[in-house]
Amino acid sequence: MADEEVKLHGMWGSLFSKRVEMALKLKGVPYQYIEEDLTNKSPDLLKYNPIHKKVPVLIHRRNPIIESHVILEYIDETWKTGYPLLPEDPYERSMARFWARFVDEKCLPSTWKAACSEGEEREKFTEEVHGHLKMLEEQLRGKRFFGGDAVGFLDICASFVAYWILVKQEAAGAEFLTESKFPALWRWGEEFKGCAVIKETLPDRARLLASLKAYLEIMKAPK
Ligand SMILES: N[C@@H](CCC(=O)N[C@@H](CS)C(=O)NCC(=O)O)C(=O)O
């Protein structure tokens, strides 16, 4: 049935649209992928996400679903049987949601601020990044994945910390996450990236590095 077709508007290097791809693949849901040029957004993207005009947008039953966390929950609730993304237990679910927001509201902005600054500013924001990563590391508390024994909602939402942050620190010449500073997060990240579905979904490292370097040059150029 055409209505049951799943379409994803995404962008190759976007950690947000990659979250959705990871979730769809873990669930075994076939989908059509539409690559967006964010410098020249398609009329469909503007129509489906007129408020934020951002990827990812998931289309299912002709309805657009936006915002990666919301999309992940939609996927989990729509394809109930099969791979579970969120924990069963309501408290555990609330914690997964809380820490997923923490990644977006704390970790992402602080790494951008540190990457785009120099000298004392860079040091101050790098300390902030380390504080955030420490809090996240404590959440692993000896668990294999944030989701327990298997990759789940929070692992997917935290994939920035397993992959993008390392490329960002290289692009910026900064030190956010190292094995010696955050051994548990490092171990988790390696195991997460070792999962077949995750590995095949992550963007090409060299391409991501080049694009982040170019972006940082623009951000740091005198206005
Ligand atoms: N909170 C959103 C963030 C999405 C987002 O920032 N997407 C970026 C790509 S990484 C985008 O589409 N940017 C286009 C723009 O800002 O014009 C989510 O979780 O889906």
mmCIF file of C-alpha atoms and ligand atoms in Angstrom:
data_model
loop_
_atom_site.group_PDB
_atom_site.id
_atom_site.type_symbol
_atom_site.label_atom_id
_atom_site.label_comp_id
_atom_site.label_asym_id
_atom_site.label_seq_id
_atom_site.Cartn_x
_atom_site.Cartn_y
_atom_site.Cartn_z
ATOM 1 C CA MET A 1 0.000 0.000 0.000
ATOM 2 C CA ALA A 2 1.449 3.385 -1.020
ATOM 3 C CA ASP A 3 0.438 4.922 2.346
ATOM 4 C CA GLU A 4 2.592 2.406 4.162
ATOM 5 C CA GLU A 5 5.679 3.473 2.265
ATOM 6 C CA VAL A 6 8.299 5.065 4.482
ATOM 7 C CA LYS A 7 10.355 7.967 3.179
ATOM 8 C CA LEU A 8 13.162 9.763 4.918
ATOM 9 C CA HIS A 9 14.432 13.208 3.972
ATOM 10 C CA GLY A 10 17.954 13.350 5.345
ATOM 11 C CA MET A 11 21.462 14.627 4.813
ATOM 12 C CA TRP A 12 24.514 12.378 4.563
ATOM 13 C CA GLY A 13 26.502 13.941 7.443
ATOM 14 C CA SER A 14 23.635 14.881 9.759
ATOM 15 C CA LEU A 15 23.793 13.140 13.124
ATOM 16 C CA PHE A 16 20.062 13.788 13.445
ATOM 17 C CA SER A 17 19.036 12.064 10.235
ATOM 18 C CA LYS A 18 21.518 9.247 10.867
ATOM 19 C CA ARG A 19 19.654 8.542 14.120
ATOM 20 C CA VAL A 20 16.532 7.836 12.108
ATOM 21 C CA GLU A 21 18.356 5.605 9.647
ATOM 22 C CA MET A 22 19.844 3.611 12.535
ATOM 23 C CA ALA A 23 16.412 3.147 14.108
ATOM 24 C CA LEU A 24 14.722 2.100 10.851
ATOM 25 C CA LYS A 25 17.477 -0.397 10.114
ATOM 26 C CA LEU A 26 17.432 -1.856 13.637
ATOM 27 C CA LYS A 27 13.652 -2.281 13.303
ATOM 28 C CA GLY A 28 14.035 -3.779 9.833
ATOM 29 C CA VAL A 29 11.707 -1.189 8.278
ATOM 30 C CA PRO A 30 12.403 -0.635 4.550
ATOM 31 C CA TYR A 31 12.499 3.029 3.543
ATOM 32 C CA GLN A 32 13.200 5.307 0.640
ATOM 33 C CA TYR A 33 15.976 7.782 1.376
ATOM 34 C CA ILE A 34 15.873 11.276 -0.111
ATOM 35 C CA GLU A 35 19.122 13.224 0.221
ATOM 36 C CA GLU A 36 18.554 16.932 0.830
ATOM 37 C CA ASP A 37 20.887 19.716 -0.242
ATOM 38 C CA LEU A 38 20.590 22.019 2.770
ATOM 39 C CA THR A 39 21.857 24.971 0.730
ATOM 40 C CA ASN A 40 18.972 24.458 -1.677
ATOM 41 C CA LYS A 41 16.160 22.735 0.252
ATOM 42 C CA SER A 42 13.610 20.796 -1.752
ATOM 43 C CA PRO A 43 10.009 22.066 -1.977
ATOM 44 C CA ASP A 44 8.972 18.840 -0.208
ATOM 45 C CA LEU A 45 11.244 19.525 2.784
ATOM 46 C CA LEU A 46 9.865 23.068 3.089
ATOM 47 C CA LYS A 47 6.325 21.762 2.771
ATOM 48 C CA TYR A 48 6.752 18.960 5.324
ATOM 49 C CA ASN A 49 8.794 20.936 7.876
ATOM 50 C CA PRO A 50 7.735 24.561 7.383
ATOM 51 C CA ILE A 51 8.566 25.521 10.968
ATOM 52 C CA HIS A 52 12.192 24.413 11.251
ATOM 53 C CA LYS A 53 12.952 23.621 7.575
ATOM 54 C CA LYS A 54 15.377 20.936 8.801
ATOM 55 C CA VAL A 55 16.149 17.277 8.253
ATOM 56 C CA PRO A 56 15.252 14.644 9.278
ATOM 57 C CA VAL A 57 11.654 14.357 8.118
ATOM 58 C CA LEU A 58 10.010 10.944 8.084
ATOM 59 C CA ILE A 59 6.953 10.398 5.906
ATOM 60 C CA HIS A 60 4.575 7.560 6.822
ATOM 61 C CA ARG A 61 0.899 7.176 5.907
ATOM 62 C CA ARG A 62 1.340 10.503 4.109
ATOM 63 C CA ASN A 63 2.084 12.210 7.439
ATOM 64 C CA PRO A 64 5.322 14.091 8.013
ATOM 65 C CA ILE A 65 7.000 13.427 11.362
ATOM 66 C CA ILE A 66 9.767 15.818 12.416
ATOM 67 C CA GLU A 67 12.446 16.115 15.121
ATOM 68 C CA SER A 68 14.727 13.104 15.505
ATOM 69 C CA HIS A 69 13.674 12.166 19.074
ATOM 70 C CA VAL A 70 10.006 12.353 18.102
ATOM 71 C CA ILE A 71 10.656 10.292 14.980
ATOM 72 C CA LEU A 72 12.489 7.607 16.977
ATOM 73 C CA GLU A 73 9.553 7.328 19.376
ATOM 74 C CA TYR A 74 7.136 7.192 16.434
ATOM 75 C CA ILE A 75 9.150 4.368 14.879
ATOM 76 C CA ASP A 76 9.223 2.458 18.176
ATOM 77 C CA GLU A 77 5.467 2.814 18.668
ATOM 78 C CA THR A 78 4.485 2.123 15.068
ATOM 79 C CA TRP A 79 6.601 -0.989 14.536
ATOM 80 C CA LYS A 80 5.991 -2.377 18.041
ATOM 81 C CA THR A 81 7.007 -5.903 17.324
ATOM 82 C CA GLY A 82 10.635 -6.415 16.538
ATOM 83 C CA TYR A 83 13.588 -4.572 17.922
ATOM 84 C CA PRO A 84 12.639 -2.380 20.939
ATOM 85 C CA LEU A 85 14.240 1.086 21.077
ATOM 86 C CA LEU A 86 12.946 2.498 24.371
ATOM 87 C CA PRO A 87 12.970 0.466 27.612
ATOM 88 C CA GLU A 88 9.714 -1.119 28.853
ATOM 89 C CA ASP A 89 9.884 0.391 32.307
ATOM 90 C CA PRO A 90 8.351 3.926 32.526
ATOM 91 C CA TYR A 91 11.121 5.268 34.761
ATOM 92 C CA GLU A 92 13.825 3.873 32.485
ATOM 93 C CA ARG A 93 11.984 5.372 29.509
ATOM 94 C CA SER A 94 11.893 8.771 31.156
ATOM 95 C CA MET A 95 15.616 8.570 31.925
ATOM 96 C CA ALA A 96 16.454 7.606 28.336
ATOM 97 C CA ARG A 97 14.456 10.626 27.122
ATOM 98 C CA PHE A 98 16.089 12.927 29.685
ATOM 99 C CA TRP A 99 19.647 11.956 28.767
ATOM 100 C CA ALA A 100 18.884 12.079 25.056
ATOM 101 C CA ARG A 101 17.813 15.707 25.533
ATOM 102 C CA PHE A 102 20.944 16.287 27.602
ATOM 103 C CA VAL A 103 23.057 15.269 24.587
ATOM 104 C CA ASP A 104 21.264 17.777 22.352
ATOM 105 C CA GLU A 105 20.847 20.601 24.844
ATOM 106 C CA LYS A 106 24.193 20.390 26.657
ATOM 107 C CA CYS A 107 26.802 18.285 24.833
ATOM 108 C CA LEU A 108 26.162 19.518 21.303
ATOM 109 C CA PRO A 109 26.172 23.275 22.066
ATOM 110 C CA SER A 110 29.241 23.083 24.327
ATOM 111 C CA THR A 111 31.300 21.231 21.712
ATOM 112 C CA TRP A 112 30.333 23.834 19.085
ATOM 113 C CA LYS A 113 31.279 26.680 21.411
ATOM 114 C CA ALA A 114 34.633 25.043 22.186
ATOM 115 C CA ALA A 115 35.314 24.176 18.541
ATOM 116 C CA CYS A 116 34.578 27.719 17.365
ATOM 117 C CA SER A 117 36.692 29.489 19.995
ATOM 118 C CA GLU A 118 40.392 29.927 20.749
ATOM 119 C CA GLY A 119 42.662 30.402 23.767
ATOM 120 C CA GLU A 120 41.017 30.911 27.153
ATOM 121 C CA GLU A 121 37.545 30.726 25.671
ATOM 122 C CA ARG A 122 38.402 27.353 24.137
ATOM 123 C CA GLU A 123 39.710 26.124 27.510
ATOM 124 C CA LYS A 124 36.585 27.284 29.336
ATOM 125 C CA PHE A 125 34.222 25.609 26.893
ATOM 126 C CA THR A 126 36.363 22.457 26.715
ATOM 127 C CA GLU A 127 36.015 22.153 30.492
ATOM 128 C CA GLU A 128 32.269 22.460 30.031
ATOM 129 C CA VAL A 129 32.372 19.653 27.442
ATOM 130 C CA HIS A 130 34.350 17.466 29.848
ATOM 131 C CA GLY A 131 31.811 18.109 32.607
ATOM 132 C CA HIS A 132 28.988 17.034 30.314
ATOM 133 C CA LEU A 133 30.818 13.926 29.148
ATOM 134 C CA LYS A 134 31.560 12.961 32.749
ATOM 135 C CA MET A 135 27.843 13.079 33.556
ATOM 136 C CA LEU A 136 27.059 10.983 30.529
ATOM 137 C CA GLU A 137 29.788 8.496 31.355
ATOM 138 C CA GLU A 138 28.261 7.994 34.811
ATOM 139 C CA GLN A 139 25.044 6.895 33.108
ATOM 140 C CA LEU A 140 26.781 3.867 31.671
ATOM 141 C CA ARG A 141 27.426 2.574 35.230
ATOM 142 C CA GLY A 142 29.074 -0.628 34.063
ATOM 143 C CA LYS A 143 26.349 -1.270 31.478
ATOM 144 C CA ARG A 144 27.355 -2.503 28.044
ATOM 145 C CA PHE A 145 25.134 0.051 26.260
ATOM 146 C CA PHE A 146 23.017 2.904 27.608
ATOM 147 C CA GLY A 147 20.094 0.708 26.630
ATOM 148 C CA GLY A 148 21.434 -2.259 28.655
ATOM 149 C CA ASP A 149 22.631 -5.317 26.756
ATOM 150 C CA ALA A 150 21.663 -3.959 23.349
ATOM 151 C CA VAL A 151 21.738 -0.674 21.444
ATOM 152 C CA GLY A 152 18.630 1.398 22.232
ATOM 153 C CA PHE A 153 17.098 4.888 21.982
ATOM 154 C CA LEU A 154 19.747 6.628 24.104
ATOM 155 C CA ASP A 155 22.651 4.901 22.357
ATOM 156 C CA ILE A 156 21.294 6.120 19.028
ATOM 157 C CA CYS A 157 20.739 9.646 20.353
ATOM 158 C CA ALA A 158 24.225 9.648 21.884
ATOM 159 C CA SER A 159 25.888 8.455 18.671
ATOM 160 C CA PHE A 160 27.295 11.983 18.400
ATOM 161 C CA VAL A 161 29.539 11.076 21.358
ATOM 162 C CA ALA A 162 30.676 7.837 19.741
ATOM 163 C CA TYR A 163 31.543 9.297 16.353
ATOM 164 C CA TRP A 164 30.865 12.934 15.407
ATOM 165 C CA ILE A 165 32.597 14.374 18.485
ATOM 166 C CA LEU A 166 35.854 12.632 17.551
ATOM 167 C CA VAL A 167 35.770 14.024 14.032
ATOM 168 C CA LYS A 168 34.830 17.443 15.392
ATOM 169 C CA GLN A 169 37.750 17.482 17.822
ATOM 170 C CA GLU A 170 40.119 16.580 15.010
ATOM 171 C CA ALA A 171 38.667 19.277 12.746
ATOM 172 C CA ALA A 172 38.978 21.865 15.519
ATOM 173 C CA GLY A 173 42.350 20.703 16.898
ATOM 174 C CA ALA A 174 40.657 20.293 20.300
ATOM 175 C CA GLU A 175 40.565 17.517 22.898
ATOM 176 C CA PHE A 176 37.061 16.606 23.956
ATOM 177 C CA LEU A 177 36.994 12.858 24.329
ATOM 178 C CA THR A 178 39.984 10.550 24.723
ATOM 179 C CA GLU A 179 40.243 6.966 25.906
ATOM 180 C CA SER A 180 42.250 7.980 28.992
ATOM 181 C CA LYS A 181 39.809 10.738 30.045
ATOM 182 C CA PHE A 182 36.596 8.806 29.500
ATOM 183 C CA PRO A 183 37.389 5.073 29.388
ATOM 184 C CA ALA A 184 33.790 3.903 29.800
ATOM 185 C CA LEU A 185 32.419 6.218 27.096
ATOM 186 C CA TRP A 186 35.292 5.226 24.833
ATOM 187 C CA ARG A 187 34.662 1.509 25.328
ATOM 188 C CA TRP A 188 30.942 2.041 24.740
ATOM 189 C CA GLY A 189 31.631 4.064 21.588
ATOM 190 C CA GLU A 190 33.892 1.396 20.130
ATOM 191 C CA GLU A 191 31.338 -1.330 20.810
ATOM 192 C CA PHE A 192 28.494 0.809 19.453
ATOM 193 C CA LYS A 193 30.387 1.569 16.234
ATOM 194 C CA GLY A 194 31.232 -2.130 15.946
ATOM 195 C CA CYS A 195 27.531 -3.089 15.571
ATOM 196 C CA ALA A 196 26.897 -3.945 11.910
ATOM 197 C CA VAL A 197 23.862 -1.633 11.479
ATOM 198 C CA ILE A 198 25.633 1.300 13.093
ATOM 199 C CA LYS A 199 28.860 0.767 11.172
ATOM 200 C CA GLU A 200 27.126 0.732 7.798
ATOM 201 C CA THR A 201 25.107 3.862 8.673
ATOM 202 C CA LEU A 202 27.835 6.201 9.926
ATOM 203 C CA PRO A 203 28.967 8.817 7.400
ATOM 204 C CA ASP A 204 32.339 8.574 5.690
ATOM 205 C CA ARG A 205 34.964 9.933 8.109
ATOM 206 C CA ALA A 206 37.165 11.751 5.574
ATOM 207 C CA ARG A 207 34.161 13.486 4.002
ATOM 208 C CA LEU A 208 32.771 14.459 7.404
ATOM 209 C CA LEU A 209 36.159 15.786 8.532
ATOM 210 C CA ALA A 210 36.523 17.913 5.389
ATOM 211 C CA SER A 211 33.016 19.298 5.747
ATOM 212 C CA LEU A 212 33.455 20.101 9.468
ATOM 213 C CA LYS A 213 36.800 21.822 8.775
ATOM 214 C CA ALA A 214 35.201 23.939 6.062
ATOM 215 C CA TYR A 215 32.280 24.795 8.371
ATOM 216 C CA LEU A 216 34.589 25.767 11.247
ATOM 217 C CA GLU A 217 36.609 28.015 8.942
ATOM 218 C CA ILE A 218 33.436 29.858 8.001
ATOM 219 C CA MET A 219 32.347 30.108 11.657
ATOM 220 C CA LYS A 220 35.741 31.403 12.784
ATOM 221 C CA ALA A 221 36.263 33.858 9.913
ATOM 222 C CA PRO A 222 36.129 37.505 11.031
ATOM 223 C CA LYS A 223 32.715 38.951 10.297
HETATM 224 N N1 LIG B 1 16.297 19.113 16.724
HETATM 225 C C1 LIG B 1 16.380 18.645 15.363
HETATM 226 C C2 LIG B 1 17.674 19.148 14.728
HETATM 227 C C3 LIG B 1 17.740 18.903 13.232
HETATM 228 C C4 LIG B 1 18.860 19.680 12.572
HETATM 229 O O1 LIG B 1 19.482 20.569 13.187
HETATM 230 N N2 LIG B 1 19.088 19.371 11.290
HETATM 231 C C5 LIG B 1 20.084 20.124 10.525
HETATM 232 C C6 LIG B 1 21.043 19.155 9.822
HETATM 233 S S1 LIG B 1 22.207 18.487 10.941
HETATM 234 C C7 LIG B 1 19.391 20.911 9.411
HETATM 235 O O2 LIG B 1 18.516 20.405 8.749
HETATM 236 N N3 LIG B 1 19.814 22.150 9.210
HETATM 237 C C8 LIG B 1 19.285 22.982 8.156
HETATM 238 C C9 LIG B 1 19.159 24.410 8.563
HETATM 239 O O3 LIG B 1 19.444 24.746 9.731
HETATM 240 O O4 LIG B 1 18.776 25.211 7.717
HETATM 241 C C10 LIG B 1 16.274 17.107 15.348
HETATM 242 O O5 LIG B 1 16.566 16.482 16.384
HETATM 243 O O6 LIG B 1 15.829 16.551 14.330
#
